[in-house]
Amino acid sequence: MSSDRPRPRHRRLPEGRTHWRRSLAVAVPALLVAAGLGSALASGALAVGLRIQDRPVDFTTSSLYGTQYGAAVVDQAVARPDGTTGTVRVLRMGFADGVINGLCISQRRQIAGATYTLMLTLGDDDPGSWEIRTKNTVLDLRSATGVLDMDGIVDLNVNGADVKTVKDAAGAYLANPLDSPQHRFGIQARYAKFDRIVGTAQDFQIPGLLTAPKLSLSVRPGTVACPAPPGPVGTPGTP
């Protein structure tokens, strides 16, 4: 027996908001996020920010290049599966201005007792384009492999609290932008290029003016890893 009552319409999920200005919220449940964002991300340039911080994510990229690179050891707050909280020690990296040569982010979720992988990919398939542009990028790395080249004025063993990399709206460097304690290991360089990165990030922030020519979001059954990143071709443009 059928009913004439109208079926409820699913509303598009609103975008999340953080202190990093307008951001895309990647949160649970993954299937609802994919449904809410799918039509908006089908084509065109993305001109918002991205922040993922509720749990670790795996990621790969052919290359990350930026100016005013900084890194320092910090303690990041985490929530454990049993509901308790604690901290994990990470290497926090920041770029004031940067370009990224393709990016894949994957995160596993349990939905109704089954494992799914939420996979987000940005950029084109050209390993020489460095097509993603961003400002004030911050990564909290639990682990990462790749090739890191630094140039310009390079300072090693800087006090973490003295690293300067992130700028405010007026273009001035923020004091202790990575929020690192004194006497923690830090690095600072005028330029840095990090190639063929395969890593796990506790916190992933690409705020503000992120632009990418292509973005796709999918939910796949089981555990699916991002593909191995190709080596970059040529040299990046000026961020």
Coordinates of N, CA and C in Angstrom, one line a residue, residues 34-233:
A34 N 30.0 13.2 1.6 CA 30.2 13.0 0.1 C 28.9 13.4 -0.6
A35 N 27.7 13.1 0.0 CA 26.5 13.5 -0.6 C 26.3 15.0 -0.6
G36 N 26.7 15.6 0.5 CA 26.5 17.1 0.6 C 27.4 17.9 -0.3
L37 N 28.7 17.4 -0.5 CA 29.6 18.1 -1.3 C 29.8 17.8 -2.7
G38 N 29.2 16.6 -3.1 CA 29.5 16.1 -4.4 C 29.2 17.0 -5.6
S39 N 27.9 17.6 -5.5 CA 27.5 18.5 -6.6 C 28.3 19.7 -6.6
A40 N 28.7 20.3 -5.5 CA 29.5 21.5 -5.4 C 30.9 21.4 -5.9
L41 N 31.5 20.2 -5.8 CA 32.9 20.0 -6.2 C 33.0 19.3 -7.5
A42 N 32.0 19.2 -8.3 CA 32.0 18.4 -9.5 C 32.9 19.1 -10.5
S43 N 33.0 20.4 -10.6 CA 33.9 21.1 -11.6 C 34.2 22.5 -11.1
G44 N 35.2 23.1 -11.8 CA 35.6 24.4 -11.5 C 36.6 24.5 -10.4
A45 N 37.1 25.7 -10.2 CA 38.2 26.0 -9.2 C 37.7 26.0 -7.8
L46 N 38.4 25.5 -6.9 CA 38.1 25.6 -5.5 C 38.7 26.8 -4.9
A47 N 38.0 27.7 -4.3 CA 38.6 28.9 -3.7 C 38.2 29.1 -2.3
V48 N 38.2 27.9 -1.5 CA 38.0 28.0 -0.1 C 39.1 27.3 0.6
G49 N 39.0 27.1 1.9 CA 40.1 26.4 2.6 C 39.7 25.0 2.9
L50 N 40.7 24.3 3.5 CA 40.5 22.9 3.9 C 41.1 22.7 5.2
R51 N 40.4 22.0 6.1 CA 41.0 21.7 7.4 C 40.5 20.3 7.9
I52 N 41.4 19.4 8.2 CA 41.0 18.1 8.7 C 41.8 17.9 10.0
Q53 N 41.1 17.7 11.1 CA 41.9 17.6 12.3 C 41.2 16.7 13.4
D54 N 40.1 16.0 13.0 CA 39.5 15.2 14.0 C 40.2 13.9 14.3
R55 N 41.0 13.4 13.3 CA 41.8 12.2 13.5 C 42.8 12.1 12.4
P56 N 43.9 11.3 12.5 CA 45.0 11.3 11.5 C 44.5 11.0 10.1
V57 N 45.2 11.5 9.1 CA 44.9 11.2 7.7 C 46.2 10.9 7.0
D58 N 46.1 10.0 6.1 CA 47.2 9.7 5.2 C 47.2 10.5 4.0
F59 N 48.3 10.9 3.5 CA 48.3 11.8 2.3 C 49.6 11.5 1.4
T60 N 49.5 11.9 0.2 CA 50.6 11.8 -0.7 C 50.6 13.1 -1.6
T61 N 51.7 13.5 -2.1 CA 51.8 14.6 -3.0 C 53.2 14.5 -3.8
S62 N 53.1 14.9 -5.0 CA 54.3 14.9 -5.8 C 55.4 15.9 -5.3
S63 N 54.9 17.1 -4.9 CA 55.8 18.1 -4.4 C 55.0 19.2 -3.7
L64 N 55.7 19.7 -2.7 CA 55.2 20.9 -2.0 C 56.3 21.9 -1.9
Y65 N 56.1 23.1 -2.5 CA 57.1 24.1 -2.5 C 56.6 25.4 -1.9
G66 N 57.4 26.1 -1.1 CA 56.9 27.3 -0.5 C 58.0 28.2 -0.1
T67 N 57.6 29.5 0.2 CA 58.4 30.5 0.8 C 58.2 30.6 2.3
Q68 N 59.2 31.0 3.0 CA 59.2 31.2 4.5 C 58.7 29.9 5.1
Y69 N 59.5 28.8 4.9 CA 59.2 27.5 5.5 C 59.7 27.5 6.9
G70 N 58.9 26.9 7.8 CA 59.3 26.7 9.2 C 58.8 25.4 9.7
A71 N 59.5 24.8 10.6 CA 59.1 23.5 11.2 C 59.5 23.5 12.7
A72 N 58.7 22.9 13.6 CA 59.1 22.8 15.0 C 58.3 21.7 15.6
V73 N 58.9 21.1 16.7 CA 58.3 20.0 17.4 C 57.3 20.6 18.4
V74 N 56.1 20.0 18.4 CA 55.0 20.5 19.2 C 54.2 19.3 19.8
D75 N 53.4 19.5 20.8 CA 52.5 18.5 21.3 C 51.1 18.8 20.9
Q76 N 50.5 17.9 20.2 CA 49.2 18.1 19.6 C 48.2 17.3 20.5
A77 N 47.1 18.0 20.9 CA 46.0 17.3 21.6 C 45.3 16.3 20.8
V78 N 45.0 15.1 21.3 CA 44.2 14.1 20.6 C 43.1 13.5 21.5
A79 N 42.1 13.0 20.9 CA 41.0 12.3 21.6 C 41.2 10.8 21.3
R80 N 41.2 10.0 22.3 CA 41.4 8.5 22.1 C 40.0 7.9 21.8
P81 N 40.0 6.7 21.2 CA 38.8 6.0 21.0 C 37.9 5.7 22.2
D82 N 38.5 5.6 23.4 CA 37.8 5.4 24.6 C 37.2 6.6 25.2
G83 N 37.4 7.8 24.6 CA 36.8 9.0 25.0 C 37.8 9.9 25.9
T84 N 38.9 9.3 26.3 CA 39.9 10.1 27.0 C 40.7 10.9 26.0
T85 N 41.4 11.9 26.6 CA 42.3 12.8 25.8 C 43.7 12.7 26.2
G86 N 44.6 13.1 25.3 CA 46.0 13.1 25.6 C 46.7 14.0 24.5
T87 N 48.0 13.7 24.4 CA 48.8 14.5 23.4 C 49.7 13.5 22.6
V88 N 50.0 13.9 21.4 CA 51.0 13.2 20.6 C 52.0 14.2 20.1
R89 N 53.3 13.8 20.1 CA 54.3 14.7 19.6 C 54.4 14.6 18.1
V90 N 54.4 15.8 17.4 CA 54.4 15.9 16.0 C 55.4 16.9 15.5
L91 N 55.8 16.9 14.3 CA 56.5 17.9 13.6 C 55.6 18.8 12.9
R92 N 55.4 20.0 13.3 CA 54.5 21.0 12.7 C 55.3 21.8 11.7
M93 N 54.8 21.7 10.4 CA 55.5 22.5 9.3 C 54.5 23.6 8.8
G94 N 55.1 24.7 8.4 CA 54.3 25.8 7.9 C 54.9 26.5 6.7
F95 N 54.1 26.9 5.8 CA 54.6 27.7 4.7 C 53.7 29.0 4.6
A96 N 54.4 30.2 4.4 CA 53.6 31.4 4.3 C 52.9 31.4 3.0
D97 N 53.6 31.1 1.9 CA 53.0 31.0 0.5 C 53.5 29.7 -0.1
G98 N 52.6 29.0 -0.8 CA 53.1 27.7 -1.3 C 52.3 27.3 -2.6
V99 N 52.9 26.3 -3.2 CA 52.2 25.6 -4.3 C 52.4 24.1 -4.1
I100 N 51.4 23.3 -4.5 CA 51.4 21.9 -4.3 C 51.1 21.2 -5.6
N101 N 51.9 20.2 -5.9 CA 51.9 19.5 -7.2 C 51.0 18.2 -7.0
G102 N 49.7 18.4 -7.0 CA 48.8 17.3 -6.8 C 48.7 16.9 -5.3
L103 N 47.6 16.5 -4.8 CA 47.4 16.1 -3.4 C 46.3 15.0 -3.3
C104 N 46.6 14.0 -2.6 CA 45.6 12.9 -2.3 C 45.6 12.8 -0.7
I105 N 44.4 12.8 -0.2 CA 44.2 12.6 1.3 C 43.2 11.4 1.5
S106 N 43.5 10.5 2.3 CA 42.6 9.4 2.6 C 42.5 9.2 4.1
Q107 N 41.3 8.8 4.5 CA 41.0 8.6 5.9 C 40.0 7.5 6.1
R108 N 40.3 6.5 6.9 CA 39.4 5.4 7.2 C 38.3 5.7 8.2
R109 N 37.1 5.2 7.9 CA 36.0 5.4 8.8 C 35.3 4.1 9.0
Q110 N 34.7 3.9 10.2 CA 33.8 2.8 10.5 C 32.3 3.3 10.4
I111 N 31.6 2.7 9.5 CA 30.2 3.1 9.3 C 29.3 1.8 9.3
A112 N 28.5 1.7 10.3 CA 27.6 0.6 10.5 C 28.4 -0.7 10.5
G113 N 29.5 -0.7 11.2 CA 30.3 -1.8 11.4 C 31.3 -2.2 10.2
A114 N 31.2 -1.4 9.1 CA 32.0 -1.7 8.0 C 33.1 -0.6 7.8
T115 N 34.2 -1.0 7.2 CA 35.3 0.0 7.0 C 35.1 0.6 5.6
Y116 N 35.2 2.0 5.6 CA 35.2 2.7 4.3 C 36.4 3.7 4.4
T117 N 36.8 4.1 3.2 CA 37.9 5.1 3.0 C 37.3 6.3 2.3
L118 N 37.4 7.4 3.0 CA 37.1 8.7 2.4 C 38.3 9.2 1.7
M119 N 38.2 9.5 0.4 CA 39.4 9.9 -0.3 C 39.1 11.2 -1.0
L120 N 40.0 12.1 -0.8 CA 39.9 13.5 -1.4 C 41.2 13.7 -2.3
T121 N 41.0 14.1 -3.5 CA 42.1 14.4 -4.4 C 41.9 15.7 -5.0
L122 N 43.0 16.5 -5.1 CA 43.0 17.8 -5.6 C 44.1 17.9 -6.7
G123 N 43.8 18.7 -7.7 CA 44.8 19.0 -8.7 C 44.6 18.2 -10.0
D124 N 45.4 18.5 -11.0 CA 45.3 17.7 -12.3 C 46.3 16.6 -12.3
D125 N 46.5 15.9 -13.4 CA 47.4 14.8 -13.5 C 48.7 15.1 -14.1
D126 N 49.1 16.4 -14.1 CA 50.3 16.8 -14.7 C 51.4 17.0 -13.6
P127 N 52.4 16.2 -13.6 CA 53.4 16.3 -12.5 C 54.3 17.5 -12.6
G128 N 54.1 18.3 -13.6 CA 54.9 19.5 -13.7 C 54.2 20.8 -13.6
S129 N 53.0 20.8 -13.1 CA 52.2 22.0 -13.1 C 52.1 22.8 -11.8
W130 N 52.3 22.1 -10.6 CA 52.2 22.7 -9.3 C 50.9 23.6 -9.3
E131 N 49.8 23.0 -9.5 CA 48.6 23.7 -9.9 C 47.8 24.2 -8.6
I132 N 48.1 23.7 -7.4 CA 47.4 24.1 -6.2 C 48.1 25.2 -5.5
R133 N 47.5 26.3 -5.3 CA 48.1 27.5 -4.7 C 47.5 27.7 -3.3
T134 N 48.3 28.1 -2.3 CA 47.7 28.2 -1.0 C 48.6 29.2 -0.2
K135 N 48.0 29.6 0.9 CA 48.7 30.5 1.9 C 48.6 29.9 3.3
N136 N 49.6 30.1 4.1 CA 49.6 29.8 5.5 C 49.2 28.3 5.7
T137 N 49.9 27.4 5.0 CA 49.6 26.0 5.1 C 50.3 25.4 6.3
V138 N 49.6 24.6 7.1 CA 50.1 24.0 8.3 C 49.9 22.5 8.3
L139 N 50.9 21.7 8.5 CA 50.8 20.3 8.6 C 51.4 19.8 9.9
D140 N 50.7 19.0 10.6 CA 51.2 18.3 11.8 C 51.5 16.9 11.5
L141 N 52.8 16.6 11.3 CA 53.2 15.3 10.7 C 53.5 14.3 11.8
R142 N 52.9 13.1 11.8 CA 53.3 12.0 12.7 C 54.5 11.3 12.0
S143 N 54.4 11.2 10.7 CA 55.5 10.5 10.0 C 55.4 11.0 8.5
A144 N 56.6 11.0 7.8 CA 56.6 11.4 6.4 C 57.9 10.9 5.8
T145 N 57.9 10.5 4.6 CA 59.1 10.2 3.8 C 59.1 11.1 2.6
G146 N 60.2 11.4 2.1 CA 60.4 12.2 0.9 C 61.7 12.9 0.8
V147 N 61.9 13.8 -0.1 CA 63.2 14.5 -0.2 C 62.9 16.0 0.0
L148 N 63.6 16.5 1.1 CA 63.4 17.9 1.5 C 64.7 18.7 1.1
D149 N 64.5 19.7 0.3 CA 65.6 20.7 -0.1 C 65.2 22.0 0.4
M150 N 66.2 22.7 1.1 CA 66.0 24.1 1.6 C 67.0 25.0 0.9
D151 N 66.6 26.2 0.7 CA 67.5 27.2 0.1 C 67.3 28.6 0.7
G152 N 68.1 29.5 0.2 CA 68.1 30.9 0.8 C 68.8 30.9 2.1
I153 N 68.3 31.6 3.0 CA 68.8 31.7 4.4 C 68.2 30.5 5.2
V154 N 69.0 29.5 5.6 CA 68.5 28.3 6.2 C 69.1 28.3 7.7
D155 N 68.2 28.2 8.6 CA 68.6 28.2 10.1 C 68.1 26.9 10.6
L156 N 69.1 26.1 11.2 CA 68.8 24.8 11.8 C 68.9 25.0 13.3
N157 N 68.3 24.1 14.1 CA 68.3 24.1 15.5 C 67.8 25.5 16.1
V158 N 66.8 26.0 15.5 CA 66.2 27.3 16.0 C 65.2 26.9 17.1
N159 N 65.1 27.7 18.1 CA 64.1 27.5 19.2 C 62.8 27.5 18.5
G160 N 62.0 26.5 18.8 CA 60.7 26.3 18.2 C 59.8 27.6 18.3
A161 N 59.9 28.3 19.4 CA 59.0 29.5 19.6 C 59.5 30.6 18.7
D162 N 60.7 30.6 18.2 CA 61.2 31.7 17.4 C 61.0 31.5 15.9
V163 N 60.5 30.4 15.5 CA 60.3 30.2 14.0 C 59.2 31.1 13.5
K164 N 59.4 31.8 12.4 CA 58.5 32.7 11.8 C 58.1 32.2 10.4
T165 N 56.9 31.9 10.2 CA 56.5 31.5 8.8 C 55.1 32.0 8.4
V166 N 54.1 32.0 9.3 CA 52.8 32.3 9.0 C 52.6 33.8 9.1
K167 N 51.9 34.4 8.2 CA 51.6 35.9 8.2 C 50.2 36.2 8.5
D168 N 50.0 37.4 9.1 CA 48.6 37.9 9.3 C 48.1 38.6 8.1
A169 N 46.9 39.1 8.2 CA 46.2 39.7 7.0 C 47.0 40.9 6.5
A170 N 47.8 41.6 7.3 CA 48.6 42.8 6.9 C 50.0 42.3 6.3
G171 N 50.3 41.1 6.4 CA 51.6 40.6 5.8 C 52.7 40.5 6.8
A172 N 52.4 40.8 8.1 CA 53.4 40.7 9.2 C 53.5 39.3 9.7
Y173 N 54.7 38.8 10.1 CA 54.8 37.5 10.6 C 54.3 37.4 12.0
L174 N 53.5 36.3 12.3 CA 53.0 36.1 13.6 C 54.0 35.6 14.6
A175 N 53.9 36.1 15.8 CA 54.8 35.6 16.9 C 54.5 34.2 17.2
N176 N 55.5 33.3 17.2 CA 55.3 31.9 17.5 C 54.1 31.3 16.8
P177 N 54.0 31.4 15.5 CA 52.8 30.9 14.7 C 52.6 29.4 14.8
L178 N 53.6 28.6 15.1 CA 53.5 27.2 15.2 C 53.2 26.7 16.6
D179 N 53.1 27.7 17.5 CA 52.8 27.4 18.9 C 53.7 26.3 19.5
S180 N 55.0 26.5 19.3 CA 55.9 25.5 19.8 C 56.6 26.1 21.1
P181 N 56.8 25.2 22.1 CA 57.5 25.7 23.3 C 58.9 26.1 23.1
Q182 N 59.4 26.8 24.0 CA 60.9 27.2 23.9 C 61.7 25.9 24.1
H183 N 62.9 25.9 23.5 CA 63.9 24.8 23.6 C 63.4 23.5 22.9
R184 N 62.5 23.7 22.0 CA 62.1 22.6 21.1 C 62.8 22.8 19.8
F185 N 63.1 21.7 19.1 CA 63.9 21.8 17.8 C 63.0 22.5 16.8
G186 N 63.7 23.4 16.0 CA 63.0 24.1 15.0 C 63.9 24.4 13.8
I187 N 63.3 24.5 12.6 CA 64.0 24.8 11.3 C 63.3 26.0 10.7
Q188 N 64.1 26.8 10.0 CA 63.6 27.9 9.2 C 64.4 28.1 7.9
A189 N 63.7 28.4 6.8 CA 64.3 28.5 5.6 C 63.5 29.5 4.7
R190 N 64.2 30.2 3.8 CA 63.6 31.2 2.9 C 62.7 30.4 1.9
Y191 N 63.3 29.3 1.4 CA 62.5 28.5 0.4 C 62.7 27.0 0.9
A192 N 61.7 26.2 0.5 CA 61.8 24.8 0.8 C 60.9 24.0 -0.2
K193 N 61.4 22.9 -0.6 CA 60.8 22.0 -1.6 C 60.8 20.6 -1.1
F194 N 59.7 20.0 -0.9 CA 59.5 18.7 -0.3 C 58.9 17.8 -1.4
D195 N 59.7 16.9 -1.9 CA 59.2 16.0 -3.1 C 58.8 14.6 -2.7
R196 N 57.8 14.1 -3.4 CA 57.4 12.7 -3.3 C 57.1 12.3 -1.8
I197 N 56.2 13.1 -1.2 CA 55.8 12.9 0.2 C 54.8 11.8 0.3
V198 N 55.1 10.9 1.2 CA 54.1 9.9 1.7 C 54.1 10.0 3.2
G199 N 53.0 10.4 3.7 CA 53.0 10.7 5.2 C 51.6 10.5 5.9
T200 N 51.7 10.7 7.2 CA 50.5 10.7 8.0 C 50.5 12.0 8.8
A201 N 49.4 12.7 8.7 CA 49.3 14.0 9.4 C 48.2 13.9 10.5
Q202 N 48.5 14.4 11.6 CA 47.6 14.5 12.7 C 46.6 15.7 12.5
D203 N 47.1 16.7 11.8 CA 46.3 17.9 11.6 C 46.7 18.4 10.2
F204 N 45.7 18.8 9.4 CA 46.0 19.2 8.0 C 45.2 20.5 7.8
Q205 N 45.9 21.6 7.6 CA 45.2 22.9 7.4 C 45.7 23.6 6.1
I206 N 44.8 23.8 5.2 CA 45.1 24.7 4.1 C 44.1 25.8 4.1
P207 N 44.3 26.9 4.8 CA 43.2 27.9 5.0 C 43.1 28.9 3.9
G208 N 42.1 29.7 4.0 CA 42.0 30.9 3.2 C 42.0 30.7 1.7
L209 N 43.0 31.2 1.0 CA 43.0 31.2 -0.4 C 43.6 30.0 -1.1
L210 N 42.9 28.9 -0.9 CA 43.3 27.7 -1.6 C 42.6 27.6 -3.0
T211 N 43.4 27.5 -4.1 CA 42.8 27.3 -5.4 C 43.3 26.1 -6.1
A212 N 42.4 25.3 -6.6 CA 42.8 24.1 -7.3 C 41.9 23.9 -8.5
P213 N 42.4 23.5 -9.7 CA 41.6 23.4 -10.9 C 40.6 22.2 -10.9
K214 N 40.8 21.2 -10.0 CA 40.0 20.0 -10.0 C 40.0 19.4 -8.6
L215 N 38.9 19.0 -8.1 CA 38.8 18.3 -6.8 C 37.7 17.2 -6.9
S216 N 38.0 16.1 -6.3 CA 37.1 15.0 -6.3 C 37.1 14.4 -4.9
L217 N 35.9 13.9 -4.5 CA 35.7 13.3 -3.2 C 34.9 12.0 -3.4
S218 N 35.4 10.9 -2.8 CA 34.8 9.7 -3.0 C 34.8 8.9 -1.7
V219 N 33.9 7.9 -1.6 CA 33.9 7.0 -0.4 C 34.0 5.6 -1.0
R220 N 35.0 4.9 -0.6 CA 35.3 3.5 -1.2 C 35.2 2.5 -0.1
P221 N 34.7 1.3 -0.4 CA 34.6 0.3 0.6 C 36.0 -0.3 0.9
G222 N 36.2 -0.6 2.2 CA 37.5 -1.2 2.6 C 38.6 -0.2 2.9
T223 N 39.8 -0.6 3.0 CA 40.9 0.2 3.2 C 41.6 0.5 1.9
V224 N 41.6 1.7 1.4 CA 42.2 2.1 0.2 C 43.3 3.2 0.4
A225 N 44.5 3.0 -0.1 CA 45.6 3.9 0.1 C 45.7 4.9 -1.1
C226 N 46.1 6.1 -0.9 CA 46.4 7.0 -2.0 C 47.5 6.4 -2.8
P227 N 47.5 6.6 -4.2 CA 48.5 6.1 -5.0 C 49.9 6.7 -4.7
A228 N 51.0 6.0 -5.0 CA 52.3 6.5 -4.8 C 52.5 7.8 -5.6
P229 N 53.1 8.9 -5.1 CA 53.2 10.1 -5.8 C 54.3 10.0 -6.9
P230 N 54.0 10.5 -8.1 CA 55.1 10.6 -9.1 C 56.1 11.6 -8.8
G231 N 57.3 11.5 -9.3 CA 58.3 12.5 -9.1 C 57.9 13.8 -9.9
P232 N 58.2 15.0 -9.3 CA 57.8 16.2 -10.0 C 58.7 16.4 -11.3
V233 N 58.1 17.2 -12.2 CA 58.8 17.5 -13.5 C 59.1 19.0 -13.5

